[in-house]
PDB file of C-alpha atoms in Angstrom:
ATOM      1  CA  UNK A   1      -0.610   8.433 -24.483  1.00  0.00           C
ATOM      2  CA  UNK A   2      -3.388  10.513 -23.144  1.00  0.00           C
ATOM      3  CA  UNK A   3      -4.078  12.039 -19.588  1.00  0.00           C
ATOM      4  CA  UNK A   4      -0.388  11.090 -18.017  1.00  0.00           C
ATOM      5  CA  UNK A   5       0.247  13.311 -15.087  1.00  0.00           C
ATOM      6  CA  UNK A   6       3.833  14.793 -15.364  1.00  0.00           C
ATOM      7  CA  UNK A   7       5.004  12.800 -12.251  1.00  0.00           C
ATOM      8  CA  UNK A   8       4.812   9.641 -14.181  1.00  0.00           C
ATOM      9  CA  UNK A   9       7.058  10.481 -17.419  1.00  0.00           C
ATOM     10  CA  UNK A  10      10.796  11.179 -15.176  1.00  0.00           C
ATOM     11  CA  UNK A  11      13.896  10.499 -18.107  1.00  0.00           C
ATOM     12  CA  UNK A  12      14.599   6.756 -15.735  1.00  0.00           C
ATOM     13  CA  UNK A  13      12.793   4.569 -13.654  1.00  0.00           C
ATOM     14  CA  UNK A  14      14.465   2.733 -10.880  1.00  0.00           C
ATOM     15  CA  UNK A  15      12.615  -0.729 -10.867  1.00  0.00           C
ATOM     16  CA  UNK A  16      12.689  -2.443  -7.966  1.00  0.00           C
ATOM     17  CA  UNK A  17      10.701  -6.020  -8.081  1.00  0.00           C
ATOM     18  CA  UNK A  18      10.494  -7.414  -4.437  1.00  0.00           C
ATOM     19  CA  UNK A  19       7.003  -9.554  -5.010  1.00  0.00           C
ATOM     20  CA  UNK A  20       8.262 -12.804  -4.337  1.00  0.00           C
ATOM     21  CA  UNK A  21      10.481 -12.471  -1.854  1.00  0.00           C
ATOM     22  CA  UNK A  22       8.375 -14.856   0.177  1.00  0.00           C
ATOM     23  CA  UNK A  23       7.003 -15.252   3.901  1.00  0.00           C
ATOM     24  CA  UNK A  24       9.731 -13.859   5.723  1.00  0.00           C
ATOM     25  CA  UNK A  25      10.069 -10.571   4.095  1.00  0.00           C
ATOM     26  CA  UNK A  26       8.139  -8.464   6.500  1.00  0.00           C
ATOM     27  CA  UNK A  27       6.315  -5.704   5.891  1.00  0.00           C
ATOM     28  CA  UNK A  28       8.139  -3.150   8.674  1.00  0.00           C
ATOM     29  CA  UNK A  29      11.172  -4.531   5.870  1.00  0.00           C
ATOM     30  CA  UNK A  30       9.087  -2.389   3.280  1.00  0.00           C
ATOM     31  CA  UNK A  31       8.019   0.602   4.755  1.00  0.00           C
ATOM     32  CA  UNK A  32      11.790   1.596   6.001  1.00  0.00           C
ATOM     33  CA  UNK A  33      13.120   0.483   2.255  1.00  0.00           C
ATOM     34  CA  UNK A  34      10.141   3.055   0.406  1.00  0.00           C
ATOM     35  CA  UNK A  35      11.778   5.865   3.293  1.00  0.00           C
ATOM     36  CA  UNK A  36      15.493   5.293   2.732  1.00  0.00           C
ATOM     37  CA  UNK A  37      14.305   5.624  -1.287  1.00  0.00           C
ATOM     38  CA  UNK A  38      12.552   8.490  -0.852  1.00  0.00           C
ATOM     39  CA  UNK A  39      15.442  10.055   1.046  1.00  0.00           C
ATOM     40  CA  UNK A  40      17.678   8.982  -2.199  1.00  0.00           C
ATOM     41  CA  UNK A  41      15.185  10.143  -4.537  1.00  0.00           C
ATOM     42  CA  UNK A  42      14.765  13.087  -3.016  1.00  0.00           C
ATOM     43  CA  UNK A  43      18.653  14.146  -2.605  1.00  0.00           C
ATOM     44  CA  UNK A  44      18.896  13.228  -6.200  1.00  0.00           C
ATOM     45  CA  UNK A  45      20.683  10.052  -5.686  1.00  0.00           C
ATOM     46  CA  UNK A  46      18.462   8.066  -7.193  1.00  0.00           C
ATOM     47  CA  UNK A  47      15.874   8.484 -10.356  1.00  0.00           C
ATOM     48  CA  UNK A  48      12.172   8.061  -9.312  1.00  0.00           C
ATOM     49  CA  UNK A  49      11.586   4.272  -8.198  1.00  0.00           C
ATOM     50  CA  UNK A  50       8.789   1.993  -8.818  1.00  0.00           C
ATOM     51  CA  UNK A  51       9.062  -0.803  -6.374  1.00  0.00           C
ATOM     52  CA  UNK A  52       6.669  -3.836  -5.948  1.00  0.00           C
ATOM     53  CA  UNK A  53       6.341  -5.825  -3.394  1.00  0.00           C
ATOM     54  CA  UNK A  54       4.371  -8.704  -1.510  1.00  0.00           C
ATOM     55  CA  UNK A  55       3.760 -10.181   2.011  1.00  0.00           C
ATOM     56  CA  UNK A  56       1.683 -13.247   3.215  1.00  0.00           C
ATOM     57  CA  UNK A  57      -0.760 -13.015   5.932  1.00  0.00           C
ATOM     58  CA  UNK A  58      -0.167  -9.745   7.271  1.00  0.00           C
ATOM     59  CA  UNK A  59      -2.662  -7.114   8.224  1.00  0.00           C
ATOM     60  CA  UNK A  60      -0.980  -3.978   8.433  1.00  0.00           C
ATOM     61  CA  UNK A  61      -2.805  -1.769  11.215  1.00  0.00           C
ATOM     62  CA  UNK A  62      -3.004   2.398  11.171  1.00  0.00           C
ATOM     63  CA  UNK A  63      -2.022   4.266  14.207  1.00  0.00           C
ATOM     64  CA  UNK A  64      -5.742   4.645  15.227  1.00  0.00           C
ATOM     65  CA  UNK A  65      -6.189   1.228  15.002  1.00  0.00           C
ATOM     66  CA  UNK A  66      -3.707   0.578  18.260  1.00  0.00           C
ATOM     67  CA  UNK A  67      -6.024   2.494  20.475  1.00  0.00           C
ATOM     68  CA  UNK A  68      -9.056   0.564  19.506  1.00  0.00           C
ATOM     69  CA  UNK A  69     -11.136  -0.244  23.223  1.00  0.00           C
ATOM     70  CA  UNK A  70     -10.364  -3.900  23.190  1.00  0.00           C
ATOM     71  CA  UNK A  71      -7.016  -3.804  20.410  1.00  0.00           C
ATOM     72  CA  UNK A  72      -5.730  -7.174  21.986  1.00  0.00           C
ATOM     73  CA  UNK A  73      -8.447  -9.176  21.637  1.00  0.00           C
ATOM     74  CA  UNK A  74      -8.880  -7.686  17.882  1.00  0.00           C
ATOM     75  CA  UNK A  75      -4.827  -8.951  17.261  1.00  0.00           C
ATOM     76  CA  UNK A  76      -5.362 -11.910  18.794  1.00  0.00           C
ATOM     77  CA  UNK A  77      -8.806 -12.912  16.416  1.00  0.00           C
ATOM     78  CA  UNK A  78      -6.119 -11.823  13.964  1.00  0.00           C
ATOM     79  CA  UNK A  79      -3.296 -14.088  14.902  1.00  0.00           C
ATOM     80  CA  UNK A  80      -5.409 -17.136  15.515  1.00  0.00           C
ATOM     81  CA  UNK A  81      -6.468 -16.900  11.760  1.00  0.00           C
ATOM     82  CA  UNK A  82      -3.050 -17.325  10.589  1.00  0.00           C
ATOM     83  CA  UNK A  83      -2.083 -13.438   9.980  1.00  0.00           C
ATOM     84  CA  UNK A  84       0.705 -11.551  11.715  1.00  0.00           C
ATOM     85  CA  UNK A  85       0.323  -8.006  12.751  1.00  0.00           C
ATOM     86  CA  UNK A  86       2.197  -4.940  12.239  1.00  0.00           C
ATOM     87  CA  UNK A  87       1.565  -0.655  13.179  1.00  0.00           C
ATOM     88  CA  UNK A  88       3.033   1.356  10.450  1.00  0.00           C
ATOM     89  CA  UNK A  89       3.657   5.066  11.223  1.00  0.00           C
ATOM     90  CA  UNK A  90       2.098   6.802   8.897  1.00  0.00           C
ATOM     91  CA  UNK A  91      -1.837   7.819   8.552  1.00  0.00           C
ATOM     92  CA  UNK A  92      -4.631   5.420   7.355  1.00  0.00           C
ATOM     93  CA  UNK A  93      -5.975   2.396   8.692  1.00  0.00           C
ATOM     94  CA  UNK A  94      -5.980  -1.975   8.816  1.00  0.00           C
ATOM     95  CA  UNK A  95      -5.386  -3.283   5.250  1.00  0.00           C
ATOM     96  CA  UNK A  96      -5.246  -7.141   4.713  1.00  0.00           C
ATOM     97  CA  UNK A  97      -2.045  -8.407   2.698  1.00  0.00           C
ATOM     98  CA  UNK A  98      -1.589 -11.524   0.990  1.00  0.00           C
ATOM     99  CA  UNK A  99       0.262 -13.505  -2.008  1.00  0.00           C
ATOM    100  CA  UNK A 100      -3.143 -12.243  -4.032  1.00  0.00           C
ATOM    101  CA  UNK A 101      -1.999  -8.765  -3.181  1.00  0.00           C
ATOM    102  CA  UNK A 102       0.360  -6.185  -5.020  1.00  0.00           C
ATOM    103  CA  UNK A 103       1.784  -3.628  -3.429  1.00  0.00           C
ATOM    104  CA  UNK A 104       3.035  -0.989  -6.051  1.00  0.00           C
ATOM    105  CA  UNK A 105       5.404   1.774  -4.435  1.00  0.00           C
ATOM    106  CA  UNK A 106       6.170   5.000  -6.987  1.00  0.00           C
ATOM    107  CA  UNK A 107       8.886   7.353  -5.008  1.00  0.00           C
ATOM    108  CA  UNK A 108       8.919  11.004  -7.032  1.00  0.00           C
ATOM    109  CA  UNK A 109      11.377  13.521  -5.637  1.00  0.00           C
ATOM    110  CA  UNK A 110      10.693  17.387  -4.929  1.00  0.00           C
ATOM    111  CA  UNK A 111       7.659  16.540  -2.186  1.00  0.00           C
ATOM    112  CA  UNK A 112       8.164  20.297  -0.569  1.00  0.00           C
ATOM    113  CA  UNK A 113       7.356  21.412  -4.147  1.00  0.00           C
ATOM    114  CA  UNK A 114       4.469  18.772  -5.141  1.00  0.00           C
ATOM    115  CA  UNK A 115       0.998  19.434  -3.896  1.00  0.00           C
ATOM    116  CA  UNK A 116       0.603  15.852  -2.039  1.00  0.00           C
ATOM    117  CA  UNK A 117      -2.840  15.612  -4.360  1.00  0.00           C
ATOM    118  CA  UNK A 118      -0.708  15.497  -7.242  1.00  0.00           C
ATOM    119  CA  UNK A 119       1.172  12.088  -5.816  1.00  0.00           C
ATOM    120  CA  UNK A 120      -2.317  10.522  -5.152  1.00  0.00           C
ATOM    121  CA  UNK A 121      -3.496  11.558  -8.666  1.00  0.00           C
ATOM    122  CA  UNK A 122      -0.399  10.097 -10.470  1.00  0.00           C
ATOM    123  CA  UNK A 123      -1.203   6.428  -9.017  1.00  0.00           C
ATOM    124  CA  UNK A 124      -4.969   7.045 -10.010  1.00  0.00           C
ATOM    125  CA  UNK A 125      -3.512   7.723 -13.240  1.00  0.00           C
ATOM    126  CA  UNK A 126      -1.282   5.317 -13.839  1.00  0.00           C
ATOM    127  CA  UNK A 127      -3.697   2.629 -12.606  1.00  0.00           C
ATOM    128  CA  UNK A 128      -6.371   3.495 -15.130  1.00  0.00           C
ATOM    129  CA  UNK A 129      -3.633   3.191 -17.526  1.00  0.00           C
ATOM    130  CA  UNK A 130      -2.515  -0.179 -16.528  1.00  0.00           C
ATOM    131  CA  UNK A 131      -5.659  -1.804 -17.271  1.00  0.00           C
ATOM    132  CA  UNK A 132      -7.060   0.523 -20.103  1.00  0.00           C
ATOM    133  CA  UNK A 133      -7.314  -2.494 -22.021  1.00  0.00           C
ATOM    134  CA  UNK A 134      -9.351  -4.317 -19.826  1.00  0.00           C
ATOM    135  CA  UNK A 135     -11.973  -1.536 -18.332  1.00  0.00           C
ATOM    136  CA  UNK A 136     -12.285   2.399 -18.562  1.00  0.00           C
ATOM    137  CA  UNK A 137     -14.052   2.425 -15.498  1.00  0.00           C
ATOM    138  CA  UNK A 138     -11.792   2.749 -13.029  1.00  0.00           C
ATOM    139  CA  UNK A 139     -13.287   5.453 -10.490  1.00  0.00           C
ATOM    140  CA  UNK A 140     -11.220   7.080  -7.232  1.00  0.00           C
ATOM    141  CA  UNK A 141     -13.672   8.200  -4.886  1.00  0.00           C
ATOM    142  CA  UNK A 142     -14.177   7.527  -0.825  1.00  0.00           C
ATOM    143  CA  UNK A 143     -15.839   3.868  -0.571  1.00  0.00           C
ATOM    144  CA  UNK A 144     -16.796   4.701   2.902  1.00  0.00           C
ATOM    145  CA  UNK A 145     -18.118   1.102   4.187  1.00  0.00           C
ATOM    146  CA  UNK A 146     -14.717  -0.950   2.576  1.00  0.00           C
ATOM    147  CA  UNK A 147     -11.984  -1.257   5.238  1.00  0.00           C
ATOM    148  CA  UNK A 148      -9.055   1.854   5.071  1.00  0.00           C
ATOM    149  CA  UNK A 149     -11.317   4.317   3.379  1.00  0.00           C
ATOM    150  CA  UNK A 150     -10.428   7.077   1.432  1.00  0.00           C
ATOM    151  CA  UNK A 151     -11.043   9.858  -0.933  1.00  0.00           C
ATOM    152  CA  UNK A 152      -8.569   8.250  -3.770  1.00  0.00           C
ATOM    153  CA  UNK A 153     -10.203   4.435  -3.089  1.00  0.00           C
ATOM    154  CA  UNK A 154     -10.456   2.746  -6.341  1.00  0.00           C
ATOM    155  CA  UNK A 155     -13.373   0.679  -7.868  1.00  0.00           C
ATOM    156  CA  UNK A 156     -15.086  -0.572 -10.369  1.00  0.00           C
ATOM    157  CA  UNK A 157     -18.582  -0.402 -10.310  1.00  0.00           C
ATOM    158  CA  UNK A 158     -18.791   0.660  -6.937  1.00  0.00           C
ATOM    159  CA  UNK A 159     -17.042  -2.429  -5.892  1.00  0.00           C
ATOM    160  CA  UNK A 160     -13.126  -1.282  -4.395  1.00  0.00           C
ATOM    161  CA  UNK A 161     -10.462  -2.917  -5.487  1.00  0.00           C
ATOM    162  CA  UNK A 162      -7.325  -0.959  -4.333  1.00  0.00           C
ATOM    163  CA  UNK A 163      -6.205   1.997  -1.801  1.00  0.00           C
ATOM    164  CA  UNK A 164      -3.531   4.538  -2.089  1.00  0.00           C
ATOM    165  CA  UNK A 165      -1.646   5.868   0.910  1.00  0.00           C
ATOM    166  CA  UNK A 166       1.003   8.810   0.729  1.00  0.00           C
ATOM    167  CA  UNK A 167       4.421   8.769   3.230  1.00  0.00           C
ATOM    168  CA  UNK A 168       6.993  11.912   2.762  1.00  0.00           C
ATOM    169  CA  UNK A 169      10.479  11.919   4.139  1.00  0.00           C
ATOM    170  CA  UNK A 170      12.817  14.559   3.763  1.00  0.00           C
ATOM    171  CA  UNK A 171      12.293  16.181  -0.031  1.00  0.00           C
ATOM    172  CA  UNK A 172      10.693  12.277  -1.155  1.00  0.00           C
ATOM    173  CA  UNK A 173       7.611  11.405  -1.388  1.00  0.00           C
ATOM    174  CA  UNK A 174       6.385   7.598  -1.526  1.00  0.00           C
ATOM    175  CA  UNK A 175       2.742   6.878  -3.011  1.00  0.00           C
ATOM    176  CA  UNK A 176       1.546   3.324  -2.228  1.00  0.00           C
ATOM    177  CA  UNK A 177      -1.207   1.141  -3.819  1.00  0.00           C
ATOM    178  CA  UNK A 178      -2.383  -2.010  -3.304  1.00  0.00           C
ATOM    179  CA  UNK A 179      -4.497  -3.810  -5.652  1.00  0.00           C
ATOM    180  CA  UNK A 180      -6.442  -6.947  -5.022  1.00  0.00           C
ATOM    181  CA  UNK A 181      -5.940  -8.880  -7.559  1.00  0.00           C
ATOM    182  CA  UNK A 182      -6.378 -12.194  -7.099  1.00  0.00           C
ATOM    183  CA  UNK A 183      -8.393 -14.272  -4.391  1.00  0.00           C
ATOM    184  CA  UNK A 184     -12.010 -12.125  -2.878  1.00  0.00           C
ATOM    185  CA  UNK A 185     -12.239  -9.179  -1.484  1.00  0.00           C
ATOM    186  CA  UNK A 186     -14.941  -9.665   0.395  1.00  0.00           C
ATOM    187  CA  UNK A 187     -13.437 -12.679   2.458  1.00  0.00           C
ATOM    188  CA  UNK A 188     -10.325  -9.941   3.332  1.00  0.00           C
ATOM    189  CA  UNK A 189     -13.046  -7.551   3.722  1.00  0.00           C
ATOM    190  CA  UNK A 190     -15.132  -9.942   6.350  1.00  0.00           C
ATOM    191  CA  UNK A 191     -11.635 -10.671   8.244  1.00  0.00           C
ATOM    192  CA  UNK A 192     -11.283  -6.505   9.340  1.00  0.00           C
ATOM    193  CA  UNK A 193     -14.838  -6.471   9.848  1.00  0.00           C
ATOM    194  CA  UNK A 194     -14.628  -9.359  12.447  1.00  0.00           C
ATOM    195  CA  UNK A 195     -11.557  -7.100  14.181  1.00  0.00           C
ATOM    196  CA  UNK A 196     -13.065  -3.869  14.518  1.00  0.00           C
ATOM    197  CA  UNK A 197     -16.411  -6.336  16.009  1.00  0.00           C
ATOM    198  CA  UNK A 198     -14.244  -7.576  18.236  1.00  0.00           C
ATOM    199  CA  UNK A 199     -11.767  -4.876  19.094  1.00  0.00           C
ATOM    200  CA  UNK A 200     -14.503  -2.207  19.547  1.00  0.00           C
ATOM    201  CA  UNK A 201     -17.228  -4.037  21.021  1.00  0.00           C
ATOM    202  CA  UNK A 202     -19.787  -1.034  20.252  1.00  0.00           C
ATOM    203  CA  UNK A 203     -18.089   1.147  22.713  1.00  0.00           C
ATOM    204  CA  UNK A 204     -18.293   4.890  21.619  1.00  0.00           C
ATOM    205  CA  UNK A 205     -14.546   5.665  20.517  1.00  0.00           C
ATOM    206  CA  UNK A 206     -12.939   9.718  19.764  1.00  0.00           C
ATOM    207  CA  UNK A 207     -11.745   8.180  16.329  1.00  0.00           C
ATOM    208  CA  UNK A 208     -15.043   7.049  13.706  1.00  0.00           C
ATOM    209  CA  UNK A 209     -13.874   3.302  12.680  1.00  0.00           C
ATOM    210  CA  UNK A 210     -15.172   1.623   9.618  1.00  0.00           C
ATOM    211  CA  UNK A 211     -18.373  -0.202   9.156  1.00  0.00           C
ATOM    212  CA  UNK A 212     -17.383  -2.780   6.894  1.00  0.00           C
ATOM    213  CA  UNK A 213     -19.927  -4.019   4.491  1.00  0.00           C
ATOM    214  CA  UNK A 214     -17.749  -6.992   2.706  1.00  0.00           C
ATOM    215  CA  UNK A 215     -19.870  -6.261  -0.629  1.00  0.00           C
ATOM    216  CA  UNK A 216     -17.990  -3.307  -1.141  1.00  0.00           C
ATOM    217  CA  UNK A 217     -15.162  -5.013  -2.020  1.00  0.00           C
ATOM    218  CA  UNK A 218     -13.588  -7.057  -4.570  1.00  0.00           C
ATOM    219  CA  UNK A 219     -10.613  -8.304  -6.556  1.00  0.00           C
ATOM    220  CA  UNK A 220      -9.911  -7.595 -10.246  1.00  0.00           C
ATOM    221  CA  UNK A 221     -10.444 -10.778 -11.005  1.00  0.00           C
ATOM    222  CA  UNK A 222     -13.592 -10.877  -9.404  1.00  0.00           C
ATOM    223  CA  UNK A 223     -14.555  -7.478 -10.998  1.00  0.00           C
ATOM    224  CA  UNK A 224     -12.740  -7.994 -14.146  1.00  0.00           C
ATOM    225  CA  UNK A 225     -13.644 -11.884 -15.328  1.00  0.00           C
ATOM    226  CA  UNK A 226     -10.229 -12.271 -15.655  1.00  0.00           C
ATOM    227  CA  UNK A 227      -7.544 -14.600 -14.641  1.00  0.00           C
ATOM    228  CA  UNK A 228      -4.588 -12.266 -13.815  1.00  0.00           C
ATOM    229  CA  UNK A 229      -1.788 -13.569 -11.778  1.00  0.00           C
ATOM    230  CA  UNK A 230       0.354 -11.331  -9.755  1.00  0.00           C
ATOM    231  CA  UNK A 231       2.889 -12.229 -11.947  1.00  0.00           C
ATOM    232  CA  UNK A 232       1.045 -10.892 -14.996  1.00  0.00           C
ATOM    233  CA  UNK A 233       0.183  -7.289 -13.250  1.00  0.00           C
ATOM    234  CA  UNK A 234       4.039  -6.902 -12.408  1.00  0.00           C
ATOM    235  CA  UNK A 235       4.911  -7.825 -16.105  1.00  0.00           C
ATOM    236  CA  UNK A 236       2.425  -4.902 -17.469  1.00  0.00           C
ATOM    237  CA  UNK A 237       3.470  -2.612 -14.393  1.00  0.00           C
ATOM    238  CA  UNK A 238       7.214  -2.693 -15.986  1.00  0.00           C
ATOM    239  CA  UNK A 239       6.158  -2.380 -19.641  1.00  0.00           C
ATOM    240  CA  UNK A 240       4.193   0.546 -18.638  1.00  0.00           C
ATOM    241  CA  UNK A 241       6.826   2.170 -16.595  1.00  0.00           C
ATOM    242  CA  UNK A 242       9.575   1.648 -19.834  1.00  0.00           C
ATOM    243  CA  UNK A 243       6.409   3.020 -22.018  1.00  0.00           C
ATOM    244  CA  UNK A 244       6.516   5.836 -19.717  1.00  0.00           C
ATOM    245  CA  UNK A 245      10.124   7.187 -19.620  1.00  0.00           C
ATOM    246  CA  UNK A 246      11.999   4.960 -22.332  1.00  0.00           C
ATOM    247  CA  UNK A 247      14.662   3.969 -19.593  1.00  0.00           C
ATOM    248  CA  UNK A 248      14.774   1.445 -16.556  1.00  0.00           C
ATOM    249  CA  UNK A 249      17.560   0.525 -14.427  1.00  0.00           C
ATOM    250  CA  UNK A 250      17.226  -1.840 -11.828  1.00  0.00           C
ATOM    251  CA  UNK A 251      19.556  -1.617  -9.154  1.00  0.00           C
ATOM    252  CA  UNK A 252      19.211  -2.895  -5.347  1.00  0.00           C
ATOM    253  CA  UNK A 253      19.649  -0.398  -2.326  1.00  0.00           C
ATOM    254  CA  UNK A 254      23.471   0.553  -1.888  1.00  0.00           C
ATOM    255  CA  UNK A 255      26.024   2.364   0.108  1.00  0.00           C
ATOM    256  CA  UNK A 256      24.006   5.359   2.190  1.00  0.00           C
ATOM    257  CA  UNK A 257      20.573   3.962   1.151  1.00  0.00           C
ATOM    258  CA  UNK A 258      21.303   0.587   3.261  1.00  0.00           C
ATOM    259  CA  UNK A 259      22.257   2.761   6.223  1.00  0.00           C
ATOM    260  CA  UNK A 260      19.395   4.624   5.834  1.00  0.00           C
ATOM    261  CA  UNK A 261      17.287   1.604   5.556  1.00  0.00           C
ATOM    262  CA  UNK A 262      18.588   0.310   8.288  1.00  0.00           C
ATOM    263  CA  UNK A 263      18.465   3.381  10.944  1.00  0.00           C
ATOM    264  CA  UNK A 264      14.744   3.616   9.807  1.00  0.00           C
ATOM    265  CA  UNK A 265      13.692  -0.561  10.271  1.00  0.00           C
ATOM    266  CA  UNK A 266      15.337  -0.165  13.733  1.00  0.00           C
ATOM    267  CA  UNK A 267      13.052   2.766  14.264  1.00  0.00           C
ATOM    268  CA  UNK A 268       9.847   0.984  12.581  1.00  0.00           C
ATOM    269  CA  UNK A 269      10.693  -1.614  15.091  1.00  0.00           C
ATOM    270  CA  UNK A 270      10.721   0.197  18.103  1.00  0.00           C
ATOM    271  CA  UNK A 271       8.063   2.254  17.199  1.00  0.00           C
ATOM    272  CA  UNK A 272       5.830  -1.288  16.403  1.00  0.00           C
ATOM    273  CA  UNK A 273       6.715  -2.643  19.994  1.00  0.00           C
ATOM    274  CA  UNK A 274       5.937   0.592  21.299  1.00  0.00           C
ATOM    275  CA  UNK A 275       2.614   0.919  19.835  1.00  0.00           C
ATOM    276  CA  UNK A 276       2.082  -2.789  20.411  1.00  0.00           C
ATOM    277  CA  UNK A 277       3.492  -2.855  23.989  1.00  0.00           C
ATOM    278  CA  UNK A 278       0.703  -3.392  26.504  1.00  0.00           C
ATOM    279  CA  UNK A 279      -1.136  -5.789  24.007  1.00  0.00           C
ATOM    280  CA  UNK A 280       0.828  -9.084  24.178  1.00  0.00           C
TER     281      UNK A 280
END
């Protein structure tokens, strides 16, 4: 196969399929499970992981978000459209999650020794490779009016369809995607532009929040003509993965990794409430 960055082709995967898990597997569940992983992967516990995963309803807010002008009111428009709200801890801002959704979690050890452009460029990668039957024009560049905008965004025609974010612990390093695949972007896109409308109320703010244009966004489907399931994705995400290194284990967290799993969902907790304190 051509153009696979090194990060991509370990000796094992660890497979870790946690997409239908259903409603009550919350997304603060997810971000402390990718950071007790990365702290395996990165002693050398564990091979590099490729966990996928799923929640309903939830917009996940960025740090900035919580210090929007009017934040309660924005939660609020949120909640009374049938989402619940989390603050993760690490950098970026409000994505929309939902059973159309796939979250796709790669955990590569040796962070300190991997330039952090080389974990964004192995999910660009590894994307275009997943559907390099379907398109070849996959682009990553910043889509600056979709919501959570970034330099590795990925579209298709100018139209995004996914976002990668990057969280390191210890000597791991945990690369996150989520694609849109079924359902419209545009209708997740108009539901963040609505928040930020209402939670900013064209006050001038220190941080520059998006101007959402819902155009700018679509799912694969949409983009694609296809009919992909989430289902389907997951089934080529594991072929490609077995293409990749010849061997996959799956095996749930154990031993150390659920106490470490569970010291950092207490702390993902607290740190929610915290940054969610003076808002309910």
């Amino acid at each position: 196969m051509k153009n696979i960055h090194p990060l991509l082709q370990p000796q094992k995967y660890r497979f870790m399929d946690q997409s239908n898990l259903g409603p009550s597997f919350s997304a603060l569940q997810s971000f402390a499970i990718d950071d007790a992983l990365s702290m395996s992967v990165g002693e050398g516990m564990s091979p590099t992981a490729a966990r996928l995963w799923v929640h309903h309803n939830t917009v996940v807010l960025g740090i900035p978000d919580a210090r929007l002008p009017y934040i309660k009111d924005g939660i609020d428009y949120l909640k009374t459209e049938g989402y619940q709200v989390i603050v993760r801890n690490s950098g970026g801002l409000a994505v929309v999650l939902d059973e159309g959704v796939l979250n796709l979690s790669f955990i590569f050890p040796d962070s300190k020794e991997v330039n952090i452009h080389d974990g964004y460029e192995a999910m660009v990668s590894f994307t275009q490779l997943l559907f390099e039957d379907l398109t070849d024009q996959i682009k990553a560049y910043e889509i600056t009016r979709s919501y959570c905008p970034g330099t590795y965004d990925l579209s298709i025609g100018g139209q995004k369809f996914a976002g990668i974010s990057q969280r390191r612990v210890k000597n791991g390093s945990a690369v996150q995607i989520y694609l849109d695949v079924t359902g419209s972007g545009a209708e997740r896109a108009r539901l963040l532009k609505q928040f930020y409308e209402i939670g900013k109320r064209g006050e001038e703010t220190r941080f520059t929040y998006p101007v959402i244009d819902p155009k700018v966004m679509a799912s694969l489907n949409e983009l694609l003509g296809t009919r992909l399931s989430v289902s389907d994705v997951r089934d080529r995400i594991l072929k490609k993965i077995y293409e990749l290194s010849g061997e996959v284990t799956v095996d749930p967290l154990e031993g150390q990794e659920i106490e470490w799993f569970n010291k950092r969902l207490d702390q993902m907790i607290q740190r929610n409430e915290k940054a969610l304190e003076n808002l309910t």
